[in-house]
Coordinates of C-alpha atoms in Angstrom, one line a residue:
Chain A
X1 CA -23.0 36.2 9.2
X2 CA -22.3 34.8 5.9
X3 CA -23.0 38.2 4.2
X4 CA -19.2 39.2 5.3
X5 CA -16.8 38.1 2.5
X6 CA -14.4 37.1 5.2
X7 CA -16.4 35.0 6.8
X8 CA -17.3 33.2 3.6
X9 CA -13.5 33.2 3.0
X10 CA -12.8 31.7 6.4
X11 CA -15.4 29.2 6.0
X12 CA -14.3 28.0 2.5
X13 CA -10.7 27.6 3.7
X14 CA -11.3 26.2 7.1
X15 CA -13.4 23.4 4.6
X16 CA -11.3 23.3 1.7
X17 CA -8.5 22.4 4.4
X18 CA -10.2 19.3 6.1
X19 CA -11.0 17.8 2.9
X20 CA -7.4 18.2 1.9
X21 CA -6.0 16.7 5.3
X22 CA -6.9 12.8 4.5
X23 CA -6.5 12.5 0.6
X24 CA -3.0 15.1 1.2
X25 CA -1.8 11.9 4.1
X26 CA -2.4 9.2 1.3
X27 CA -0.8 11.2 -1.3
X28 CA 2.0 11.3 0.7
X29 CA 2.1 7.9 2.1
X30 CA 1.6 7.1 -1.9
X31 CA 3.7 8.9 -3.5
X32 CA 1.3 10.5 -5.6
X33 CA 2.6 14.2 -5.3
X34 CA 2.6 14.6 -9.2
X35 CA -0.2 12.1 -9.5
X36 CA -2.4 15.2 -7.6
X37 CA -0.7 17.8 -9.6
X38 CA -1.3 16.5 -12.9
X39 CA -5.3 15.9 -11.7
X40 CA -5.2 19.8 -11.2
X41 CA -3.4 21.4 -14.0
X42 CA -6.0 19.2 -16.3
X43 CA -8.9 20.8 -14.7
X44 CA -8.4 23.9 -16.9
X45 CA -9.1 21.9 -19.5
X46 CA -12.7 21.6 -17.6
X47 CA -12.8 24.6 -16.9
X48 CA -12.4 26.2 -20.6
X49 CA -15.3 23.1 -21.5
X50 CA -17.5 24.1 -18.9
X51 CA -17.7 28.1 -19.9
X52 CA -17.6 27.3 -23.7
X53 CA -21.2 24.9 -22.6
X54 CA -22.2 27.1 -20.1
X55 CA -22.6 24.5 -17.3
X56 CA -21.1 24.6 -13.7
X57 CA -17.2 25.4 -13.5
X58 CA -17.9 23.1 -10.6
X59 CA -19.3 19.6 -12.9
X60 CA -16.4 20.8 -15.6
X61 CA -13.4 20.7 -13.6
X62 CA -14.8 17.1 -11.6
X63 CA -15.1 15.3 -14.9
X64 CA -11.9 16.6 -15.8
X65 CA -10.1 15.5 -13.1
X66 CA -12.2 12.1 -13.2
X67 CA -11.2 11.6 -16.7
X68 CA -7.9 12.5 -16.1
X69 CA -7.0 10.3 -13.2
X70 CA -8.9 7.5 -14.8
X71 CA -6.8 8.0 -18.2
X72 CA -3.3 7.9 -16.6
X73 CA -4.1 5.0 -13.9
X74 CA -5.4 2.9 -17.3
X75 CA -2.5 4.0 -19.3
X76 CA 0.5 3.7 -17.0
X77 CA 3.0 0.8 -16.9
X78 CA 2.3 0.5 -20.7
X79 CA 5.3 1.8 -23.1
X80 CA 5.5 4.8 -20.9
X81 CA 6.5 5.8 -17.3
X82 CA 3.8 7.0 -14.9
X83 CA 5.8 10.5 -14.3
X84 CA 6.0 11.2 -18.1
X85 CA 2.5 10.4 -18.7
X86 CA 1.2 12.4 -15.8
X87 CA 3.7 15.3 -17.0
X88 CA 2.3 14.9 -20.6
X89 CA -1.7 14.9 -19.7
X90 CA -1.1 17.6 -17.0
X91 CA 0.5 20.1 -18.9
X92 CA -1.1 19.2 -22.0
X93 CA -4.4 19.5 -20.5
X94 CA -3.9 23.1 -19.1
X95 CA -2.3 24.3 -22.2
X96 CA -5.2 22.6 -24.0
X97 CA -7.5 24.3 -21.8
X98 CA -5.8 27.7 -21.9
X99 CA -6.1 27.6 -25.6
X100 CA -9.9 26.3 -25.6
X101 CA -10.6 29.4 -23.1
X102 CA -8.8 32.1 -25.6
X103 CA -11.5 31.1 -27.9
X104 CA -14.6 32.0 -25.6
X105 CA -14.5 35.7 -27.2
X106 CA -18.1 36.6 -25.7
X107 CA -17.2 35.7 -21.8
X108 CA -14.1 37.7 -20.7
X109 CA -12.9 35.5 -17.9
X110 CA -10.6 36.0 -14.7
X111 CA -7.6 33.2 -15.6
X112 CA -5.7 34.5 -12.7
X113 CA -8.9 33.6 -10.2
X114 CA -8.8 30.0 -11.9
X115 CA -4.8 29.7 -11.3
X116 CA -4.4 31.1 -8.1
X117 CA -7.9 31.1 -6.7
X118 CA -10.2 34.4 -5.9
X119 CA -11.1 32.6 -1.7
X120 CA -12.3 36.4 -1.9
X121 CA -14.8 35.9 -4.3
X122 CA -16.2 32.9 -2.7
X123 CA -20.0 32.6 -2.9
X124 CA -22.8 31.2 -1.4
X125 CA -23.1 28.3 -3.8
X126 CA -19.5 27.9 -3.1
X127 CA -20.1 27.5 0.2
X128 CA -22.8 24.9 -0.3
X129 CA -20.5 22.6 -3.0
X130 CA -17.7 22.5 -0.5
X131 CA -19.7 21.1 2.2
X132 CA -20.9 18.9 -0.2
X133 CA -17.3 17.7 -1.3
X134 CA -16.4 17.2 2.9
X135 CA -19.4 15.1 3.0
X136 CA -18.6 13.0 0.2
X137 CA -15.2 12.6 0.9
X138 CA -15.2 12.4 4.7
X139 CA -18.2 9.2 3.9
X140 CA -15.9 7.3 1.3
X141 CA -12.7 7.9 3.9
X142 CA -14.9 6.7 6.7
X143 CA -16.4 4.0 4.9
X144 CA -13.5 2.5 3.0
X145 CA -10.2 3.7 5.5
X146 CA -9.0 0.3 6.4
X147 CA -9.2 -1.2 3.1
X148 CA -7.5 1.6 1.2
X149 CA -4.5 1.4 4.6
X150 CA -4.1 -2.4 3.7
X151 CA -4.2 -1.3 -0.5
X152 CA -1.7 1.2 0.2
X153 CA 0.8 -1.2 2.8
X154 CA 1.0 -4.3 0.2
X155 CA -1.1 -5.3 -2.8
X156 CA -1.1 -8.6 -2.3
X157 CA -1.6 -8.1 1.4
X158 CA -4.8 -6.3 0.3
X159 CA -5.8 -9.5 -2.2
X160 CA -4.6 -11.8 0.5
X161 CA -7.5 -10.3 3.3
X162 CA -10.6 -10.1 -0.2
X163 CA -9.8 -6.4 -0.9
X164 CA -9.3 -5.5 -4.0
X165 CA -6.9 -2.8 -4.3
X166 CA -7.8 -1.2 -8.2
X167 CA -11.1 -0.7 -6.1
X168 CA -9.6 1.1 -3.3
X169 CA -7.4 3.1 -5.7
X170 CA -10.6 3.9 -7.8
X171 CA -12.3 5.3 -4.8
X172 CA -9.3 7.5 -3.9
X173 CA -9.1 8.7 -7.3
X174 CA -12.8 10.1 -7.3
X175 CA -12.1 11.5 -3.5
X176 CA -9.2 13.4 -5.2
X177 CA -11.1 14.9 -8.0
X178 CA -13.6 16.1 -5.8
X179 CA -11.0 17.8 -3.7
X180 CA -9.9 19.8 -7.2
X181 CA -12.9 20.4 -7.9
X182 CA -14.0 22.1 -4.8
X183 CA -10.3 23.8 -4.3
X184 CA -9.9 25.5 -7.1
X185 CA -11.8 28.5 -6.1
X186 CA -9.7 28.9 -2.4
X187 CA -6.3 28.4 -3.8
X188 CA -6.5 27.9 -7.7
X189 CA -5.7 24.8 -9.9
X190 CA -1.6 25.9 -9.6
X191 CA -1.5 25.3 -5.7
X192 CA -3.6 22.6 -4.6
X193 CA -0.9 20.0 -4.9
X194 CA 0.8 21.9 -2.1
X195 CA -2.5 22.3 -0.2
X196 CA -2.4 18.5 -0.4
X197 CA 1.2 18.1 0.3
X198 CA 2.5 20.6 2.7
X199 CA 0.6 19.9 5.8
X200 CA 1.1 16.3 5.4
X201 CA 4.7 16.8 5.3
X202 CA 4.4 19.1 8.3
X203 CA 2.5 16.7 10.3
X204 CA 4.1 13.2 9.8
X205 CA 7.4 13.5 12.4
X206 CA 4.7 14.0 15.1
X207 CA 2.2 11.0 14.2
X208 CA 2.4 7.9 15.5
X209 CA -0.3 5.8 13.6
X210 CA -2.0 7.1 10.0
X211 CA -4.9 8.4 12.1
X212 CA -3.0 10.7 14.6
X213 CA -1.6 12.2 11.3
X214 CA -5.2 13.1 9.6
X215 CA -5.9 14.7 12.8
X216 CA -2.9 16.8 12.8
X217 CA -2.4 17.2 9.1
X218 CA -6.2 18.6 9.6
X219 CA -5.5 21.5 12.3
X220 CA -1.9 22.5 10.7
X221 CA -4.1 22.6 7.4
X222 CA -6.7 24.7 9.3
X223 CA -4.7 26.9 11.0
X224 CA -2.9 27.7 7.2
X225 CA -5.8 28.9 5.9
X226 CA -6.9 31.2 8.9
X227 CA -3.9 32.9 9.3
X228 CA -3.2 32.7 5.8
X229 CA -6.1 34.7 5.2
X230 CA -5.9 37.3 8.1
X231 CA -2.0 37.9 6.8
X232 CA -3.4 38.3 3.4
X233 CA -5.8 40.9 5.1
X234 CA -3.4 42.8 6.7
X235 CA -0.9 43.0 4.0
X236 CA -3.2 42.9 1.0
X237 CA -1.4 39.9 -0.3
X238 CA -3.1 37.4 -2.4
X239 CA -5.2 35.1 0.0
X240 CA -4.5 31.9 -1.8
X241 CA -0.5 31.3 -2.0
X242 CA -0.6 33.2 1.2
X243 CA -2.2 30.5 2.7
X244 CA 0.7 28.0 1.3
X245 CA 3.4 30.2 2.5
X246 CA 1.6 30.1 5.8
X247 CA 1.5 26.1 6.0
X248 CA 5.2 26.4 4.5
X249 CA 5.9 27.9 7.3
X250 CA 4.6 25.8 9.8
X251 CA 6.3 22.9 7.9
X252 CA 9.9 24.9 8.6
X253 CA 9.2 25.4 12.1
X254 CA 8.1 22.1 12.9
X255 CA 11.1 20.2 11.0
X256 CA 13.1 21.5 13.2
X257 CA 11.8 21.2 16.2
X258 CA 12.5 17.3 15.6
X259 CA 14.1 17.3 12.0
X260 CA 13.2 14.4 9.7
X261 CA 14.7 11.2 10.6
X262 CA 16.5 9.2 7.8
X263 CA 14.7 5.7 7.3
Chain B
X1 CA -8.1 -32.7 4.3
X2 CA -7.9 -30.6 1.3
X3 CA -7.8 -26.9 1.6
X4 CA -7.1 -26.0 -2.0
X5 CA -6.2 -27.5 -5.3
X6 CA -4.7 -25.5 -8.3
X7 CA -6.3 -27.8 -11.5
X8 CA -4.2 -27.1 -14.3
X9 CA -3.8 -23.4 -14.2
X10 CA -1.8 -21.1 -16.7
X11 CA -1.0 -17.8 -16.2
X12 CA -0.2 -15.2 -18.9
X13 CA 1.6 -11.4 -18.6
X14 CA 0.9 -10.7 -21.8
X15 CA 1.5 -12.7 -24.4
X16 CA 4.2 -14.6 -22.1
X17 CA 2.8 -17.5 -20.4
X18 CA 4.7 -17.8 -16.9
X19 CA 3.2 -20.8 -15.9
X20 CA 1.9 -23.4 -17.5
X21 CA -0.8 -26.9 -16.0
X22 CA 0.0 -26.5 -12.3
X23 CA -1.9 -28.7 -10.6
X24 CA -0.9 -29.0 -7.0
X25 CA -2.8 -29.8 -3.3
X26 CA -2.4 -28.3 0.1
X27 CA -3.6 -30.6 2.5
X28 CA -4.4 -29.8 6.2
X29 CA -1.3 -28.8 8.4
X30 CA 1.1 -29.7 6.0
X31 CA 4.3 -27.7 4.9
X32 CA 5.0 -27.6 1.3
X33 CA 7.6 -25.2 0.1
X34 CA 8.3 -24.0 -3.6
X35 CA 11.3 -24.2 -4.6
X36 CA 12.5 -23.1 -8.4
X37 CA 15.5 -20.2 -9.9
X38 CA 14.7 -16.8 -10.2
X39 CA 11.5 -16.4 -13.1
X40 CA 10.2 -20.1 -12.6
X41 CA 7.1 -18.7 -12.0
X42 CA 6.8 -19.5 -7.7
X43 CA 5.7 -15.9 -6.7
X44 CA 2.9 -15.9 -9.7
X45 CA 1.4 -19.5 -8.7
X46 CA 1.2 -18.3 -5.0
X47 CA 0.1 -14.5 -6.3
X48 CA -2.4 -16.7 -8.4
X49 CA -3.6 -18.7 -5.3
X50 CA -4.4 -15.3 -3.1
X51 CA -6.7 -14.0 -6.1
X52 CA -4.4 -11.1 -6.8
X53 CA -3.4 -12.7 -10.3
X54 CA -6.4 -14.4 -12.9
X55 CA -4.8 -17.4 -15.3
X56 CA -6.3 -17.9 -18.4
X57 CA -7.3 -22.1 -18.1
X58 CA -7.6 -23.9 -15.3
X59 CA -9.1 -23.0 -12.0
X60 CA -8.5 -22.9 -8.2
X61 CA -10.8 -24.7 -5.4
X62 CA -10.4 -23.6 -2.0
X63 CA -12.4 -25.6 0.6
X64 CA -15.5 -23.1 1.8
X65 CA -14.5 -20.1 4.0
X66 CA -10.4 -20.6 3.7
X67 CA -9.0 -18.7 6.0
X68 CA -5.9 -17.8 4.7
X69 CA -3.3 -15.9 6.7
X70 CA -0.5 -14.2 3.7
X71 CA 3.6 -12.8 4.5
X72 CA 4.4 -10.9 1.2
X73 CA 7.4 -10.9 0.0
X74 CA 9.2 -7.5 0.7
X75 CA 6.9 -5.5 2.1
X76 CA 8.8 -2.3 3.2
X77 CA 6.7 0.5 5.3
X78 CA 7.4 3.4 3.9
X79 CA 8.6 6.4 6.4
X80 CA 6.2 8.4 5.3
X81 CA 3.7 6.0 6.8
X82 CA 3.5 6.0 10.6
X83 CA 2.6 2.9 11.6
X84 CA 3.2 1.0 15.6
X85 CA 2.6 -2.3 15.4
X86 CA -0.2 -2.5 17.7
X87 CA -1.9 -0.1 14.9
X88 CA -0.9 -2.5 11.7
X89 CA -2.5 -5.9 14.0
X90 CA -5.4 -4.0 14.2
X91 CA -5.6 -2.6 10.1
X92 CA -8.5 -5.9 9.0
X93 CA -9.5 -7.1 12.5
X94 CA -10.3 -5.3 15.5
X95 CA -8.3 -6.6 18.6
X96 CA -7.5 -6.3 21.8
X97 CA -4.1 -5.2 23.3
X98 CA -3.8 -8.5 25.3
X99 CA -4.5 -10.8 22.2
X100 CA -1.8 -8.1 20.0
X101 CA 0.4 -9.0 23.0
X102 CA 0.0 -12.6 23.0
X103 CA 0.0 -13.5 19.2
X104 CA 3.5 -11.5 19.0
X105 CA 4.7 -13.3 21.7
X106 CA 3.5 -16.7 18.9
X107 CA 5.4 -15.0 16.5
X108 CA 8.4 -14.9 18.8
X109 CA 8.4 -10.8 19.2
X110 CA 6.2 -9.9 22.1
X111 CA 7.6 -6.4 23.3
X112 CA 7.6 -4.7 20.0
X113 CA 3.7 -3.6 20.8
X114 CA 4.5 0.6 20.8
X115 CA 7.5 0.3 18.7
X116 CA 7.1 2.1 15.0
X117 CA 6.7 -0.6 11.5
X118 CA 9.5 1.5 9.8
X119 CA 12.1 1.3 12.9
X120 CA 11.9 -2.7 12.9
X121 CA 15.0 -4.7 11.9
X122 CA 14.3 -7.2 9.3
X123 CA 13.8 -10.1 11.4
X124 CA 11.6 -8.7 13.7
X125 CA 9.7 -7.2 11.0
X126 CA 9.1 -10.5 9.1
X127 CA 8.0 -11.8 12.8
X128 CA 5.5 -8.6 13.4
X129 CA 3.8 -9.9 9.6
X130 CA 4.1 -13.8 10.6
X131 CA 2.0 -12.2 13.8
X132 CA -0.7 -10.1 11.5
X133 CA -1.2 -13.4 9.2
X134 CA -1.8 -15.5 11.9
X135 CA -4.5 -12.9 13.9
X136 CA -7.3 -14.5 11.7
X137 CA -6.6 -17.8 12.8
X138 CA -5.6 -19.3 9.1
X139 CA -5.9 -22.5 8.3
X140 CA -3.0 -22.1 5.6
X141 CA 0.3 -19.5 6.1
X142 CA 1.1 -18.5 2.1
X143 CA 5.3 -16.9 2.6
X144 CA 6.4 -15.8 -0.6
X145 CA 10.4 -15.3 -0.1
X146 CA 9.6 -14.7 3.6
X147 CA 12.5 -14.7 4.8
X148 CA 14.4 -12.5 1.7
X149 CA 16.7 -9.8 3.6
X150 CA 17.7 -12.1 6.4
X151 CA 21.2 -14.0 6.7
X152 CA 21.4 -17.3 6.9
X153 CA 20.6 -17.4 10.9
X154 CA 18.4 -14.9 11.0
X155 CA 16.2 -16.9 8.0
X156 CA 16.7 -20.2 9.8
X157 CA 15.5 -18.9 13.4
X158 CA 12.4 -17.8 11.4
X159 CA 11.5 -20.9 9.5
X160 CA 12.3 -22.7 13.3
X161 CA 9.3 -20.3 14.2
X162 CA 7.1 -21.3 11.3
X163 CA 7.7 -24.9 12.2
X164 CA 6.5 -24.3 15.6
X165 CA 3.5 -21.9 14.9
X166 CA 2.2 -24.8 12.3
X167 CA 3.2 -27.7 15.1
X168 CA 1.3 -24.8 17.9
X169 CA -1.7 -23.7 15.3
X170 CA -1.9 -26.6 13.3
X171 CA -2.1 -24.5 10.5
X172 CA -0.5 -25.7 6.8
X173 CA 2.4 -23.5 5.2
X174 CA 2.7 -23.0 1.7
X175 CA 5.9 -21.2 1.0
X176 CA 8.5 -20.0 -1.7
X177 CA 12.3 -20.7 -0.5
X178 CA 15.5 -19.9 -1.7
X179 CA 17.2 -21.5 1.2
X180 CA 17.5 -25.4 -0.2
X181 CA 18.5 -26.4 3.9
X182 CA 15.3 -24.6 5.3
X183 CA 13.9 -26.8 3.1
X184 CA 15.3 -29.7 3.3
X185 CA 14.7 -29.8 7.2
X186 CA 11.2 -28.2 7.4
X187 CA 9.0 -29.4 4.5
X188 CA 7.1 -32.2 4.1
X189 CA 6.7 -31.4 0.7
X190 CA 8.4 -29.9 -2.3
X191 CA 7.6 -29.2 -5.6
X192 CA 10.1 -27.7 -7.8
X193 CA 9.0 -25.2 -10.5
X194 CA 10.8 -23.6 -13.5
X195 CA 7.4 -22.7 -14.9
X196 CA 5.7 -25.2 -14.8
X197 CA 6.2 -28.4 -12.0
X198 CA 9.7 -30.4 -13.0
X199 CA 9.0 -32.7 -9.7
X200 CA 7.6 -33.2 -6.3
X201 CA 7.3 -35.2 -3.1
X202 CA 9.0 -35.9 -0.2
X203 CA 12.1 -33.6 0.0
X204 CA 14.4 -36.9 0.4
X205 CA 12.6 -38.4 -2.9
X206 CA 12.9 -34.9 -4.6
X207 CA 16.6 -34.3 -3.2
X208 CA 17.5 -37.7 -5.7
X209 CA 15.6 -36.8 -8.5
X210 CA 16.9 -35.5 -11.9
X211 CA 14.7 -32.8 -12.7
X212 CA 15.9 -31.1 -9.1
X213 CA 19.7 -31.5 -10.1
X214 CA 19.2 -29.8 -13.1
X215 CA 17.7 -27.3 -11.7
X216 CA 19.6 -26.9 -8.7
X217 CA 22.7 -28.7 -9.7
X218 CA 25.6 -25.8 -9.6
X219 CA 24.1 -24.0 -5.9
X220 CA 23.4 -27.5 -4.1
X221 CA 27.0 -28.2 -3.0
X222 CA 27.3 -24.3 -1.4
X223 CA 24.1 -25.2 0.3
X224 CA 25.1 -28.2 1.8
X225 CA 27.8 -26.8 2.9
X226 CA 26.8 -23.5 4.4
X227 CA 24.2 -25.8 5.7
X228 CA 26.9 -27.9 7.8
X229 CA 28.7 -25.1 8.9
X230 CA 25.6 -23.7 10.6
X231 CA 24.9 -27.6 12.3
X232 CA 28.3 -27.3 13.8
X233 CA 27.8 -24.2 15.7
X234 CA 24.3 -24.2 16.3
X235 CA 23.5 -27.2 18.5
X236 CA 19.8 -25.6 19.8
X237 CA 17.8 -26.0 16.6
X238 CA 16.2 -29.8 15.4
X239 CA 17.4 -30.7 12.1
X240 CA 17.1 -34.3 12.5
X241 CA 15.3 -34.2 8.9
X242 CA 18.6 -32.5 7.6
X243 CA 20.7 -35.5 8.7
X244 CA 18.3 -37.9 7.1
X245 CA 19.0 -35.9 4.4
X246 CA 22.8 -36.1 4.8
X247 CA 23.1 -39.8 4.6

């Protein structure tokens, strides 16, 4: 079964879409939107590391986006806003990385499969790392969900009940880098924000509580990347903003069926 | 009894020292309110008492396994968050929906169970928070500014509550208020702060003290009287401290 590229494709998606569906609901509820871009655009800067050292794209672009969550959550609220430091280590750290991979003469590399994704392409070992990111990041959500609910209500709320909420935001940082890391290959390092974002958005005038809106962010996010791929099948389209366009879509349709309430 | 001691703690942001040697008790079901101007320091000492702020000297002594119960200041649930309010009593303690039922019915708000955090009005909201505080039984209520948003009814109806949880739970109150005739009528203790304590004690003692007209000196007046206009057409609420006070 998993000989047929398709298959593999579906598989990755499906996958790729149910790890995005609880961190995409707390960046949302956060207001992290750029915080998740800027942890993608710098994993070119992993990736150009991990070809120039020959070790796993996979174990480059993690640390990257480890490193580079870490830096701007250590360095914000100093003499700088948050939004110009994450706009100054994301694009810094892609044009960085574009620059570093221009130098790897001997490999000639696909830059369009790193900045749009190649779900195509997707391999075995693919396969195997995104089943490892779900698991990790479907462990820490399960394990640590109330505490990082309470960190992301009120912060003193969270002190107030023993949580510590730099812990809670530390743990969401490292889900989020594993959810780059293991994205990049469905729908490369330019889209994942709106992998995160869209069918959060789509879900949210249809949740009641911040569970019902995992659940549902997770089947709109599911059903974008099936169609998504079948349309891109059909109309030889690439597979990866395809799949955006698709959740896109659903957002459309389902904001008005009962548009967005003001506050 | 004790519950918790501040022993001269200072607190720095930076290199600016916000409050310096507070040294204050919280005894057993006793409501003491700080008052002090905007920057005296009140929300740090009580952020400093929850653990969410270190100081630099001094230290904190809670008696073992404090339980306490915390309404933050402005806490504002964001749209993007859907949230009922049975789902927020049950975010740190799992509960049933008869006890979600009958500790918002303490709280004063009992048929707001199904109803969504960001749709609440401000005084219900600060009611659906008094309710989420007290689920864990506390044996202290810490409100900073609890009442911040509401008009002057609206803020006295909900310190009325907090007198009659703490006379219901027998719980003690540590709170942060603006509103000097809340204060006046509902504490048993005050402690004025302008970063560090100026003065303390009964509020009658503190009302005649020096340190608290300087402080309060120019918004006093405005208070009493908003204070009396309230008394005259609002006969159901107890304010015989207030007319101690009066005299």
């Amino acid at each position: 079964m998993l000989d047929d590229f398709m298959v593999r494709a579906s598989i990755a998606g499906v996958g790729v879409a149910l790890i995005a569906a609880p961190l995409g609901c707390f960046v949302v509820w956060r207001r992290m939107a750029y915080f998740g871009e800027a942890t993608a655009h710098a994993a070119m800067l992993g990736i150009a590391i991990a070809l120039s050292l020959e070790i796993p794209i996979f174990a480059g672009t993690l640390v990257a986006a480890l490193l580079m969550a870490l830096t701007v959550t250590q360095l914000s609220g100093r003499s700088l806003a948050t939004d110009t430091l994450l706009g100054l280590t994301a694009h810094g750290g892609l044009a960085l990385g574009l620059v570093v991979a221009s130098f790897l003469s001997g490999v000639r590399i696909d830059l369009m499969a790193y900045l749009f994704g190649d779900i195509l392409a997707v391999t075995r070992v693919d396969l195997l790392l995104i089943l490892l990111g779900f698991l990790a990041v479907i462990l820490l959500m399960y394990w640590r969900w109330s505490k990082m609910l309470i960190s992301t209500l009120n912060e003193e709320l969270a002190y107030s009940n023993g949580i510590n909420p730099i812990r809670e935001k530390f743990f969401l940082t490292i889900s989020l880098a594993i959810t780059v890391a293991v994205s990049i290959k469905v729908v490369g390092l330019l889209l994942i924000s709106a992998l995160l974002i869209i069918p959060a958005a789509a879900s949210r005038t249809f949740s009641r509580t911040p569970e019902e809106m995992v659940i549902i962010t997770a089947v709109v996010g599911v059903i974008s990347a099936i169609s998504g791929l079948q349309f891109s099948y059909l109309f030889n389209t690439p597979p990866g903003p395809s799949i955006v366009c698709v959740s896109l879509a659903i957002f459309l349709i389902l904001s008005s069926i009962r548009p967005l309430r003001s506050n | 009894m004790k519950l918790l001691s501040t022993n001269n703690i200072s607190v720095k942001y930076g290199s600016n020292v916000v409050l310096r040697d507070v040294s204050l008790d919280i005894n057993e079901g006793e409501i003491t309110t700080i008052v002090g101007p905007n920057g005296s320091g009140k929300t740090t000492l009580v952020k400093t008492i929850i653990g969410a702020v270190t100081p630099f000297t001094g230290s904190i002594s809670l008696t073992e396994n404090l339980r306490i119960g915390y309404i933050p200041q402005r806490l504002s649930i964001d749209y993007t968050l859907p949230m009922t309010v049975q789902r927020f009593l049950n975010l740190s303690h799992k509960i049933s929906k008869e006890d979600c039922i009958s500790v918002l019915r303490t709280a004063g708000v009992p048929d707001l169970l199904k109803t969504q955090m960001s749709n609440l009005s401000g005084g219900q909201f600060q009611r659906v928070l008094l309710a989420g505080a007290l689920l864990g039984s506390p044996q202290i209520l810490i409100l900073d500014e609890a009442s911040q948003g509401l008009d002057q009814a609206g803020s006295a109806a909900f310190y009325q509550q907090i007198e009659s949880v703490r006379n219901e739970k027998g719980c003690a109150v540590l709170m942060i208020s603006h509103d000097l005739h809340v204060v006046m009528s509902a504490s048993d203790k005050v402690i004025c702060m302008n970063g560090h304590i100026c003065c303390s004690g009964k509020p009658e003692a503190v009302a005649n003290m020096p340190e608290y007209h300087g402080l309060f000196a120019a918004g006093t007046e405005g208070t009493l009287a908003l204070y009396r206009h309230i008394h005259d057409h609002d006969h159901d609420h107890d304010h015989d401290n207030l007319r101690k006070f009066k005299h």
